[in-house]
mmCIF file of C-alpha atoms in Angstrom:
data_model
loop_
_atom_site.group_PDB
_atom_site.id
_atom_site.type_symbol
_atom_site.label_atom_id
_atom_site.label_comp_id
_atom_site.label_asym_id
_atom_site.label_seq_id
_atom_site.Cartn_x
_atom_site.Cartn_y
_atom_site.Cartn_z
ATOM 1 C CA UNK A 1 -13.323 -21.385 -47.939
ATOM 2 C CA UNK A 2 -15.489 -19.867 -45.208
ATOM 3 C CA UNK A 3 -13.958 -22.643 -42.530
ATOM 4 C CA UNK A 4 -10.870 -21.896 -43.628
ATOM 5 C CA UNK A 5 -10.331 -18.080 -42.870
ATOM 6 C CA UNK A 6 -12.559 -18.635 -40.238
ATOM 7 C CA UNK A 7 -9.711 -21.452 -38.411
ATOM 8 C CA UNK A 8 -6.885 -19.178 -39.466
ATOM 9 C CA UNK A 9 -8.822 -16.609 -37.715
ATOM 10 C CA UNK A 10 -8.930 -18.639 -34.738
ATOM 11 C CA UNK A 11 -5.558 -19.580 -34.628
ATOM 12 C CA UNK A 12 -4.121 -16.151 -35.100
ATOM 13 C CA UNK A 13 -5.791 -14.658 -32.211
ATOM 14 C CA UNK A 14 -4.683 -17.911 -30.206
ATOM 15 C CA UNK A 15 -1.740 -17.207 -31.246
ATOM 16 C CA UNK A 16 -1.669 -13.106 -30.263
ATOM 17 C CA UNK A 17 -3.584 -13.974 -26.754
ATOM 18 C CA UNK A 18 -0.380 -16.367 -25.885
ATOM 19 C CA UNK A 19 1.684 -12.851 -26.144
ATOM 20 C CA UNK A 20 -0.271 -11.005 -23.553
ATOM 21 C CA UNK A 21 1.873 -10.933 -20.378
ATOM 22 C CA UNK A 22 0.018 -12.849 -17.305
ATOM 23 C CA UNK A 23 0.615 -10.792 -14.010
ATOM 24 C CA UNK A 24 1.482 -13.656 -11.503
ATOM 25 C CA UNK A 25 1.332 -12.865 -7.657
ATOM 26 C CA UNK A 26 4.587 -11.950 -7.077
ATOM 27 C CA UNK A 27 3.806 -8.882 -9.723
ATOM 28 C CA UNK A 28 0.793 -7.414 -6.705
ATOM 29 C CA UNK A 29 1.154 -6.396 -3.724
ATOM 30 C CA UNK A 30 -0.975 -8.991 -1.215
ATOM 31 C CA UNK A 31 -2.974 -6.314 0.195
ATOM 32 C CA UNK A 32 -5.253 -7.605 3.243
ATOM 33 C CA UNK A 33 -8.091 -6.615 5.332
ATOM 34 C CA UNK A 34 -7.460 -4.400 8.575
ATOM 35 C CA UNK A 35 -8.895 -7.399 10.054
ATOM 36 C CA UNK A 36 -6.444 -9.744 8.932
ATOM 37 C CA UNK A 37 -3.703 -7.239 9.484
ATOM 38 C CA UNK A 38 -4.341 -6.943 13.313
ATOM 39 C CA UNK A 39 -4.415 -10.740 13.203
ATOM 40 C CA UNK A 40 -1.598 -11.128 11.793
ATOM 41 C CA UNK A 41 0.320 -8.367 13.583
ATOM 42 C CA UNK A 42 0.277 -9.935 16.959
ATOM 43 C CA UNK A 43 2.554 -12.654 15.661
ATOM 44 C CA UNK A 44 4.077 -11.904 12.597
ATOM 45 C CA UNK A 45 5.921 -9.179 14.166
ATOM 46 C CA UNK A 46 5.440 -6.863 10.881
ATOM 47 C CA UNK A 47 4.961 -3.319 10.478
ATOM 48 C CA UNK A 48 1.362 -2.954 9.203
ATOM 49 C CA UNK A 49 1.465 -0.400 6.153
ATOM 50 C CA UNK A 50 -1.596 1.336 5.336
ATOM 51 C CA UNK A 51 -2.703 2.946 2.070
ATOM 52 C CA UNK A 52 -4.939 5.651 2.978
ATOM 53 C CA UNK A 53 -7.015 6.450 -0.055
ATOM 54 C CA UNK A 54 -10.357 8.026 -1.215
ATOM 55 C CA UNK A 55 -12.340 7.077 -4.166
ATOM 56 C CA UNK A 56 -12.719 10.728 -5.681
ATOM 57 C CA UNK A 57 -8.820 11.515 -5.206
ATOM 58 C CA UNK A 58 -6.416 11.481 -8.312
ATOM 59 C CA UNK A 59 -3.102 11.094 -7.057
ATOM 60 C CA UNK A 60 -4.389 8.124 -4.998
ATOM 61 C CA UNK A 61 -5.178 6.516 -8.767
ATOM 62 C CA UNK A 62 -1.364 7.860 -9.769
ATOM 63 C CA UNK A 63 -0.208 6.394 -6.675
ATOM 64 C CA UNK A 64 -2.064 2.767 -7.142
ATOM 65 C CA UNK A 65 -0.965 2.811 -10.521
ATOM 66 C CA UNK A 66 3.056 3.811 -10.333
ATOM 67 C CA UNK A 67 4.212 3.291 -6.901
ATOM 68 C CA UNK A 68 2.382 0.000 -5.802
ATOM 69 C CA UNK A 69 2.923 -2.097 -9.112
ATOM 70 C CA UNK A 70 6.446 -0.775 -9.146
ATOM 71 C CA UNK A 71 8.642 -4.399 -8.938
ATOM 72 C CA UNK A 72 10.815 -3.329 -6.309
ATOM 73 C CA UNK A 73 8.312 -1.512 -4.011
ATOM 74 C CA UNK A 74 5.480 -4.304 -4.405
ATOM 75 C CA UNK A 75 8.699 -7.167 -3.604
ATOM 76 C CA UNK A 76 9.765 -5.178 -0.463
ATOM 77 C CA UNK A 77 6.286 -4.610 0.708
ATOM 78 C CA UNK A 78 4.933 -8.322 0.341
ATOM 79 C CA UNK A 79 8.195 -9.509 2.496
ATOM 80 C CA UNK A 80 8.621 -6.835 5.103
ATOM 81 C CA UNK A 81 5.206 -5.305 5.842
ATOM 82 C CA UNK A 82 1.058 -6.426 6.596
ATOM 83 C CA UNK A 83 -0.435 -4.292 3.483
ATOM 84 C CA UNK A 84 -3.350 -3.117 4.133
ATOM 85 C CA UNK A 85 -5.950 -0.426 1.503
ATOM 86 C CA UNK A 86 -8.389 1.285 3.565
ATOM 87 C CA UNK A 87 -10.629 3.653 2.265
ATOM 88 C CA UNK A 88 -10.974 6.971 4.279
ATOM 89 C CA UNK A 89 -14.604 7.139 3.772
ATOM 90 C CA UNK A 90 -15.710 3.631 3.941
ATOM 91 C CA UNK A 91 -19.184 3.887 6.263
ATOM 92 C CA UNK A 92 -18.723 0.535 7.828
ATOM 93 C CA UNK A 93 -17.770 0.276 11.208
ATOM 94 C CA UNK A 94 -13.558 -0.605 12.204
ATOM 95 C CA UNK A 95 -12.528 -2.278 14.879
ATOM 96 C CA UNK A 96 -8.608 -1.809 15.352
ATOM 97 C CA UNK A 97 -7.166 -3.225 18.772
ATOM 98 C CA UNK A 98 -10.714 -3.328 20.454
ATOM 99 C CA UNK A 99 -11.371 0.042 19.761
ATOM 100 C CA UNK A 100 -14.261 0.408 17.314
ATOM 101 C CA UNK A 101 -14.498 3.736 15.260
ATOM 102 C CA UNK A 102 -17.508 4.872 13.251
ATOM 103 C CA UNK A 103 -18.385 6.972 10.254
ATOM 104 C CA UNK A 104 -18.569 10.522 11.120
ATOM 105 C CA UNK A 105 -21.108 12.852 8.726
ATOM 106 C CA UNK A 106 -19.472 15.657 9.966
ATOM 107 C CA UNK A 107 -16.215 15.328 8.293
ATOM 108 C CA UNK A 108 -16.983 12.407 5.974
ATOM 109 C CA UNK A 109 -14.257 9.917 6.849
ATOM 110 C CA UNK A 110 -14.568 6.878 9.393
ATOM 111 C CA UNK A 111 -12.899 7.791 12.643
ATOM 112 C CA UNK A 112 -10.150 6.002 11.635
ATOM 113 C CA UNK A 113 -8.720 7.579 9.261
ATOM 114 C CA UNK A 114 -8.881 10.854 11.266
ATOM 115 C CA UNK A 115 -7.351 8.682 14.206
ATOM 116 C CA UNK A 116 -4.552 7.626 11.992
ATOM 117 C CA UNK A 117 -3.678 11.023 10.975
ATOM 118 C CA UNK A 118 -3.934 12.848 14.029
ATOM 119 C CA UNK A 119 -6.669 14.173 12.237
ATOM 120 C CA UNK A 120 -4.767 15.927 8.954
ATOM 121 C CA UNK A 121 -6.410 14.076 6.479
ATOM 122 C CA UNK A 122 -4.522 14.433 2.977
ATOM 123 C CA UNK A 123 -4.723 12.047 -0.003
ATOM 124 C CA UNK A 124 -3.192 9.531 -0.561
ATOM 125 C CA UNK A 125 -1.639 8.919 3.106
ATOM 126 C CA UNK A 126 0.796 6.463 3.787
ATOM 127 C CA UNK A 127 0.185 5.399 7.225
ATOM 128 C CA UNK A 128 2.901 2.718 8.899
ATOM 129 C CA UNK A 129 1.868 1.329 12.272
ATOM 130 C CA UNK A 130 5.209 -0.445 13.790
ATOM 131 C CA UNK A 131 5.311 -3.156 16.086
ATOM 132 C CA UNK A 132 7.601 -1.640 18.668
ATOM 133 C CA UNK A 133 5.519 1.255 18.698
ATOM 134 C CA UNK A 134 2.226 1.178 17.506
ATOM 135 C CA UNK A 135 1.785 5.034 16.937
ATOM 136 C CA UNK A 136 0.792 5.477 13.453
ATOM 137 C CA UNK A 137 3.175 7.575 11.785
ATOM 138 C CA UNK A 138 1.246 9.092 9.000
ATOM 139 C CA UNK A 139 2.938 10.452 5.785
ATOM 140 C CA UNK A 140 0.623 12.250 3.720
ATOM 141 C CA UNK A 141 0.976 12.857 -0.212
ATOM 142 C CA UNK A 142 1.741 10.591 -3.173
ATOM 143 C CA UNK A 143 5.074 9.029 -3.222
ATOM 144 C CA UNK A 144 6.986 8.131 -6.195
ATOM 145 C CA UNK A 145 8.969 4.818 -6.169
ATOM 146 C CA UNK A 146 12.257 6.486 -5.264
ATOM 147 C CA UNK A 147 10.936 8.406 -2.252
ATOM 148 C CA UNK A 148 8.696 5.548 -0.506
ATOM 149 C CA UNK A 149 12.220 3.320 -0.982
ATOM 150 C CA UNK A 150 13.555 5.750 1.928
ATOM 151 C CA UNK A 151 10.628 5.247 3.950
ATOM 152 C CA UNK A 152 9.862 1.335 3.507
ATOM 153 C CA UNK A 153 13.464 0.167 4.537
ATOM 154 C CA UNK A 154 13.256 2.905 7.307
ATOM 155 C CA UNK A 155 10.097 0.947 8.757
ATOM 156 C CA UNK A 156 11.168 -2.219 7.229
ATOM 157 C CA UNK A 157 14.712 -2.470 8.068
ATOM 158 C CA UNK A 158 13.730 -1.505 12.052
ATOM 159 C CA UNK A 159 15.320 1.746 12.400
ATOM 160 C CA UNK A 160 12.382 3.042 13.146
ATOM 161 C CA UNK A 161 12.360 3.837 17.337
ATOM 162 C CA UNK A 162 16.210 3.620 17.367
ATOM 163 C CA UNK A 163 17.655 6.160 14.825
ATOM 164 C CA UNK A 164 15.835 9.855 13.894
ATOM 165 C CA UNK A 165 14.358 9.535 10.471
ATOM 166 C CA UNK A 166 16.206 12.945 9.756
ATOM 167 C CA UNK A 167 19.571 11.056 10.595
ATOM 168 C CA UNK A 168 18.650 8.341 8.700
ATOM 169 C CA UNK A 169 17.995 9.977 5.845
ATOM 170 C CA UNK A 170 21.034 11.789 5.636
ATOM 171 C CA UNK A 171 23.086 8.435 4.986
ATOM 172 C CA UNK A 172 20.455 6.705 3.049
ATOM 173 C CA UNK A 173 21.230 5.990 -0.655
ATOM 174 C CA UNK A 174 18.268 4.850 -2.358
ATOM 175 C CA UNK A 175 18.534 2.663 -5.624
ATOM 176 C CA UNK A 176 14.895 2.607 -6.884
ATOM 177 C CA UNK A 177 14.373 4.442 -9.479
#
């Protein structure tokens, strides 16, 4: 009787586990190393979109968990951008363009990240360094689905350098929701 429950146990949790969705890689965003970014950006031609993020800062959890699994924004990303996290206060040395920036005690964040944002650090920061022009345009503060839409077709679609993101904006109707 014993094998019996004990194979109908079995099978019923085979049976549950075949329920449980399986994320596939189209669900994630194919987030890369800086490294492989700059690689890639001398000859993909893509806008290199950086998540500025800290381990100790909330939204940046809020942001990881509703913004970059959203469908549409993890779809547009993977096909128009070179995705890269990047933690603010990683201590390891960054080399970005031959230029190598270093952990500074002072302020607690690598060099980079204060080079990316002009030195306003605020988390999460979504930093987007475009081909054209390879200022980093930093946008600080979480970003819900609906407002990074404006801001990845801006960079995405290659307005950037050629219209004002204020005149942009103003004709910009968003459908992400």
């Amino acid at each position: 009787m014993q094998k019996v429950i004990g194979a109908v146990f079995l099978f019923l949790v085979v049976f549950a586990w075949s329920f449980i969705p399986v994320s596939s890689p189209k669900d994630k965003i194919n987030w890369m190393t800086l490294a492989e970014a700059e690689k890639a950006y001398k000859t993909d031609h893509k806008t290199v979109l950086i998540d500025l993020y800290t381990d100790w800062c909330g939204w940046c959890k809020v942001m990881d968990k509703k913004t970059y699994t959203h469908p549409q924004v993890v779809a547009y990303i993977n096909e128009h951008f070179l995705p890269v996290k990047l933690d603010a206060e990683t201590r390891e040395k960054i080399t970005w363009m031959g230029k190598e920036y270093n952990y500074q005690s002072g302020s607690s964040v690598n060099g980079y990240a204060m080079y990316l944002t002009r030195g306003n650090l605020s988390f999460p920061t979504t930093v987007f360094i475009p081909v054209a022009q390879p200022d980093p345009q930093a946008v600080p503060g979480f970003l819900e689905p609906k407002d990074m839409e404006s801001l990845l077709r801006y960079f995405g679609d290659g307005h950037y350098g050629k219209t004002p993101f204020e005149q942009y904006i103003k004709n910009f109707t968003g459908s992400w929701k």
